[in-house]
Short mmCIF file of C-alpha atoms and ligand atoms in Angstrom, two decimals:
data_model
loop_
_atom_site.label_atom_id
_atom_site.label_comp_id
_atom_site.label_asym_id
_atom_site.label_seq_id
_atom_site.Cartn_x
_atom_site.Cartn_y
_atom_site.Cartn_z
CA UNK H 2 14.16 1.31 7.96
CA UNK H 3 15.60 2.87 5.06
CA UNK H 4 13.21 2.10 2.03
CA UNK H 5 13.16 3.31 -1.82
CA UNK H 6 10.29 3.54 -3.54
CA UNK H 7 10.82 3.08 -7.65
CA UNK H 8 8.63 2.96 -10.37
CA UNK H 9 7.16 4.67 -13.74
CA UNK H 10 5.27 8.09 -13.40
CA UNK H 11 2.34 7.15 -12.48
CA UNK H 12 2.55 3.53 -10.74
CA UNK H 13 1.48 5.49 -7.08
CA UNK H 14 4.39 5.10 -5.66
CA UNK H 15 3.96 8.28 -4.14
CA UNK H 16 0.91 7.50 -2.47
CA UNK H 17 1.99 4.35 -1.17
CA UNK H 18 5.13 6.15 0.15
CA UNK H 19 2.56 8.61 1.91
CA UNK H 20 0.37 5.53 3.34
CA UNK H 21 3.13 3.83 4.80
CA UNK H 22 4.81 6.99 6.05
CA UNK H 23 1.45 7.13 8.52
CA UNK H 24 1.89 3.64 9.42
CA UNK H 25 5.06 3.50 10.36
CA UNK H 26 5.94 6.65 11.32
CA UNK H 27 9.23 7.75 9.17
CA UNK H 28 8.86 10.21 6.35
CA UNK H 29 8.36 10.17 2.61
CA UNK H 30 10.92 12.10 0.95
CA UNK H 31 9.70 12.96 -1.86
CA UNK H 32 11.80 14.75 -3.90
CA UNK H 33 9.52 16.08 -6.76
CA UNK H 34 7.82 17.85 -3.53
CA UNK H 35 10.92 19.08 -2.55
CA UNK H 36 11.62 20.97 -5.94
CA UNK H 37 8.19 22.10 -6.20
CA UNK H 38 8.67 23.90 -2.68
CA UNK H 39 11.66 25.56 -4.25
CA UNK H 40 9.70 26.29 -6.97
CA UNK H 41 6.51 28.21 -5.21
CA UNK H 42 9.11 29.72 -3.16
CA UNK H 43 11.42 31.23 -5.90
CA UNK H 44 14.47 29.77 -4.53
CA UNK H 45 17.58 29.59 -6.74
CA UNK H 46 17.77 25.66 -6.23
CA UNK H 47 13.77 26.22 -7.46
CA UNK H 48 14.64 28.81 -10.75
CA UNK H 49 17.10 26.09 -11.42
CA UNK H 50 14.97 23.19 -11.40
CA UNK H 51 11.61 24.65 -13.06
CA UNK H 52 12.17 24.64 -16.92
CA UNK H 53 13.90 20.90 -16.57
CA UNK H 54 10.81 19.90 -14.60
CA UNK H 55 7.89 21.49 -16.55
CA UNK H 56 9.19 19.54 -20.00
CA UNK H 57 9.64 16.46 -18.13
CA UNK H 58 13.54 16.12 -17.45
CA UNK H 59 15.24 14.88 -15.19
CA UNK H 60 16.73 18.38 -13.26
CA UNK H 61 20.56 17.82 -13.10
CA UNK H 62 22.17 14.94 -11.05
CA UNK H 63 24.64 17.52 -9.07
CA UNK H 64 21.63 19.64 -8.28
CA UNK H 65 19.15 16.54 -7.11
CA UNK H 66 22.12 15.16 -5.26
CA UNK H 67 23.25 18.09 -3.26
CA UNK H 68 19.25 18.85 -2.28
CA UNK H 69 18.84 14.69 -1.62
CA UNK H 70 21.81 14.72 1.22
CA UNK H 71 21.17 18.07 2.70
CA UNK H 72 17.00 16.43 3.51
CA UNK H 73 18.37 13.54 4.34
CA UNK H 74 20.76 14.36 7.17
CA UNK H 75 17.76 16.27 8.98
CA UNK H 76 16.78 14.81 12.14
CA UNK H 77 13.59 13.33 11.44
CA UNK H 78 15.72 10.33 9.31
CA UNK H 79 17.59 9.23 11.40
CA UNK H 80 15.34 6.22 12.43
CA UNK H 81 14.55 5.69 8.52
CA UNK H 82 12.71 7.17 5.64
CA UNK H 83 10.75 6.25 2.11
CA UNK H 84 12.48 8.02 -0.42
CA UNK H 85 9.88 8.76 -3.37
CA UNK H 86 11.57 9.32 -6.78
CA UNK H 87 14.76 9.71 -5.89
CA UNK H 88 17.43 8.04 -6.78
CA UNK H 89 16.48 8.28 -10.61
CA UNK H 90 19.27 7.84 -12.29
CA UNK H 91 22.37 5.55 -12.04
CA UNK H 92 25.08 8.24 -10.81
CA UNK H 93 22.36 9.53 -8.18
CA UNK H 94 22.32 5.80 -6.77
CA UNK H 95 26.04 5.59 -6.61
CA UNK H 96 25.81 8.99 -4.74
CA UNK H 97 23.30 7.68 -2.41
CA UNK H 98 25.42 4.51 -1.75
CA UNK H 99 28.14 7.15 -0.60
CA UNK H 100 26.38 8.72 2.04
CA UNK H 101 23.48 6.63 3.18
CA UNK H 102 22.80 2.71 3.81
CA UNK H 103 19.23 1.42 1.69
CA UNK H 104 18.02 -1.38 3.48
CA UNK H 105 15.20 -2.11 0.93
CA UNK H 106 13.79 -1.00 -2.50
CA UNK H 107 10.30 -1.59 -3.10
CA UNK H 108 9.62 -1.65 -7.42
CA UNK H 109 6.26 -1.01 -8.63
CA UNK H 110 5.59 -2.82 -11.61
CA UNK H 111 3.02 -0.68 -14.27
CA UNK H 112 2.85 -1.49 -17.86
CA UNK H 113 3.33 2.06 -20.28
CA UNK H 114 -0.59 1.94 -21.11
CA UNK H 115 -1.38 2.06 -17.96
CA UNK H 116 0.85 4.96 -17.26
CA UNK H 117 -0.49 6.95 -19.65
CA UNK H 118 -3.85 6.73 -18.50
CA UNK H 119 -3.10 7.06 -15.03
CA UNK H 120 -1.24 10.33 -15.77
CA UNK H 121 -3.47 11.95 -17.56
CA UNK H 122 -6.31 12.02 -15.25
CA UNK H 123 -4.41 13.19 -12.26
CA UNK H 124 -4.90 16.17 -10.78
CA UNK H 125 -3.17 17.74 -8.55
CA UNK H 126 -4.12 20.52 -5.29
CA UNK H 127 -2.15 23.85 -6.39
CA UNK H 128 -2.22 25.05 -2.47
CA UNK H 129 -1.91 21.61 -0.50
CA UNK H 130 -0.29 19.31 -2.85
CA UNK H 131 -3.15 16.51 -2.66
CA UNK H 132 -3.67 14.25 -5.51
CA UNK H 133 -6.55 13.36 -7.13
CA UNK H 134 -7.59 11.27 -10.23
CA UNK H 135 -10.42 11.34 -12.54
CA UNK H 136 -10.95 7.57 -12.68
CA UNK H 137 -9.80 6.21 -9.31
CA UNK H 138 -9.74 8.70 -6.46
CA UNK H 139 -12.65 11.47 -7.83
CA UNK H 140 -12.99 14.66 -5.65
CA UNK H 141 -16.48 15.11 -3.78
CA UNK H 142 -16.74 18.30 -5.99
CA UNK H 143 -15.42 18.59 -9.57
CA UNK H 144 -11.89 20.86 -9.48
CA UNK H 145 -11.85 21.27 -5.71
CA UNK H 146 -9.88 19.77 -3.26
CA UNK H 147 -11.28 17.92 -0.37
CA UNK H 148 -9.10 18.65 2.28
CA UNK H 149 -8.51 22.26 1.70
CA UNK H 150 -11.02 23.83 -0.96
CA UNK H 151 -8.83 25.18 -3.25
CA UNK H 152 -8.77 24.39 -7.07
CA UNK H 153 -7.58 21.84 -8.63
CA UNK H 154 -4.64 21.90 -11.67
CA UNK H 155 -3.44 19.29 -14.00
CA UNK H 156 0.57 19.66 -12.83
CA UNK H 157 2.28 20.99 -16.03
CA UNK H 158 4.38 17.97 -16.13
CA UNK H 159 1.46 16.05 -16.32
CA UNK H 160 0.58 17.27 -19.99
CA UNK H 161 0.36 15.15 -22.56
CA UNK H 162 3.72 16.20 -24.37
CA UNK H 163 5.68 15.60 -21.10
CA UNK H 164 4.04 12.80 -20.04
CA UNK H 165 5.70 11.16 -23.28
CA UNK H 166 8.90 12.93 -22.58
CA UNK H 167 9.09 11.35 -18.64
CA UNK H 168 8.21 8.18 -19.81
CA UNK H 169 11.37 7.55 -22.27
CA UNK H 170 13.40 9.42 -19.49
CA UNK H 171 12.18 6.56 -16.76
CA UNK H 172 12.86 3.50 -19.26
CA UNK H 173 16.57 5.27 -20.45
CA UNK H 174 17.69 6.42 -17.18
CA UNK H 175 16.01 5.16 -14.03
CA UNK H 176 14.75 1.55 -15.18
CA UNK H 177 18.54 0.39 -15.10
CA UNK H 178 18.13 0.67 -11.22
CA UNK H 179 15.95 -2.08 -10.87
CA UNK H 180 19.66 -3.87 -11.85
CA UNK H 181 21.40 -2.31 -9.94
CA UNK H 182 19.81 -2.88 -7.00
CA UNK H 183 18.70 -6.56 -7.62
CA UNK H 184 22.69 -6.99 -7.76
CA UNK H 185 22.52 -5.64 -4.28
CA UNK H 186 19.47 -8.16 -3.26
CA UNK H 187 17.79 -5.13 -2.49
CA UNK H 188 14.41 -5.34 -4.92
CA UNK H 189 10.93 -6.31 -3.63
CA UNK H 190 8.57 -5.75 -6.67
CA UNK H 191 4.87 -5.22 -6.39
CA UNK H 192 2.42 -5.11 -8.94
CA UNK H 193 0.82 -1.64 -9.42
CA UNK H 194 -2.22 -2.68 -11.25
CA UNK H 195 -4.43 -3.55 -8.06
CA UNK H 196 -6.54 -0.88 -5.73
CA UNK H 197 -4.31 1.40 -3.26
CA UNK H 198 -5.80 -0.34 -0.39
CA UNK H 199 -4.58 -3.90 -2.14
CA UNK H 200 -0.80 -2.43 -3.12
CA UNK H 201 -0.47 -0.86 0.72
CA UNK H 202 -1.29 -4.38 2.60
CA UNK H 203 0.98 -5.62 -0.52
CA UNK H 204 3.62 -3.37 0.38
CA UNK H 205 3.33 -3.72 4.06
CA UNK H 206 3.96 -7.99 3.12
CA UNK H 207 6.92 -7.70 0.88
CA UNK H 208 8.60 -5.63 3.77
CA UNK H 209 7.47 -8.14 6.53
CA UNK H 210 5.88 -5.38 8.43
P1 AMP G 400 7.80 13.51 -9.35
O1 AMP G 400 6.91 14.36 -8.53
O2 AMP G 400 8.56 12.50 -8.53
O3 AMP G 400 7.10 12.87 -10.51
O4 AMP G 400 8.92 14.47 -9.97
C1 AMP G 400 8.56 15.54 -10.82
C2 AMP G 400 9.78 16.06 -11.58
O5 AMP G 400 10.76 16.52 -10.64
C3 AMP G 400 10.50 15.03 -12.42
O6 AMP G 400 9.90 14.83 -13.68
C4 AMP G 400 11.88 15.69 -12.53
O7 AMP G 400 11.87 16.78 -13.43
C5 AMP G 400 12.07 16.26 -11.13
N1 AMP G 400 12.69 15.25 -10.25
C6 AMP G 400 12.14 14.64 -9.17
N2 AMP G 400 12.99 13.76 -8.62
C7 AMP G 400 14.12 13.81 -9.37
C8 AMP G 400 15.36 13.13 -9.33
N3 AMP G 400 15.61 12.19 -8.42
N4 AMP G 400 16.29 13.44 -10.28
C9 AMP G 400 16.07 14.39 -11.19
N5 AMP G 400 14.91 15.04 -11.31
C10 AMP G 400 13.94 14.78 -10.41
#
């Protein structure tokens, strides 16, 4: 099962990539993760990425491409995989099309007022990567994660200045793939605006799983 996960900043689609990940047993590919990696580890594909990232752009489509195929020809996908943010922009999706066959997308619907509030009170685990948010998924203790005990940090990106920037880069460049793959009869949209537990049993339906 080859799945996409798309949506705005915000909508979850990352954690509902993670949830079904566990169910199912194929991996989230996330690959916002995958630059960050680069990016704790200084790698060039990292150095590269990092100033595009931390203002909220897009990091180049040759770049995201070339990291995309290389994670995606890894054993572990051969049986399937959730790719989470990625493809994001047209050309990226025409690349995928090239090289891999998307059985579904799943499109998580989220009004912009609700992005913006979702986005700003996330916070993010600098050591393990776990998310939290200040409304909807507290940590036991105040700026410390509960799986690992290190701090907590509101992800640069996450600012208010580049929240603003990602969200005009989602509605110019990625929300023409909801299109393009509705042309394909790929789309299964799914409202964002319930609980987690409500959007993962959601999720599961829409995919007749
Ligand atoms: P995310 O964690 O998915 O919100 O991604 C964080 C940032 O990583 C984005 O704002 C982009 O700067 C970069 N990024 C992630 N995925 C892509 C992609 N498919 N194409 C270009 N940039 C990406």
């Amino acid at each position: 099962m080859k799945l996409i996960f798309l949506g705005p900043p915000g909508s979850g689609k990352g954690t509902q990539a993670k949830i079904l990940s566990n169910n199912v047993n194929i991996p989230q590919i996330s690959t916002g993760d995958l630059f960050r990696e680069n990016i704790k580890n200084k790698t060039e594909l990292g150095i590269k990425a990092q100033s595009f990232m931390d203002q909220g752009y897009l990091v180049p489509d040759e770049v995201t491409n070339g990291m995309a195929k290389e994670r995606l020809e890894r054993n572990d996908c051969e049986s399937g995989y959730i790719l989470d943010g990625y493809p994001r922009t047209i050309p990226q999706a025409k690349f995928l099309d090239t090289v891999q066959n998307i059985d579904k997308v799943v499109n998580f619907e989220l009004n912009e007022e609700e992005v913006v509030k979702r986005i700003s009170g996330r916070r993010t685990c600098k050591t393990c990567g776990e998310m939290f948010h200040l409304m909807f998924k507290k940590p036991q203790k105040e700026g410390i994660c509960d799986k690992c005990s290190n701090g907590l940090i509101q992800r640069p990106d996450d600012a208010p200045e580049s929240v603003k920037v990602r969200l005009e880069v989602y509605k110019k460049q990625t929300e023409p793939l909801i299109e393009f793959y509705k042309d394909q009869g790929k789309i299964l949209n799914v409202s964002a605006l319930s609980s987690i537990d409500e959007i993962a049993s959601k999720v599961k339906e829409v995919l007749e799983l």
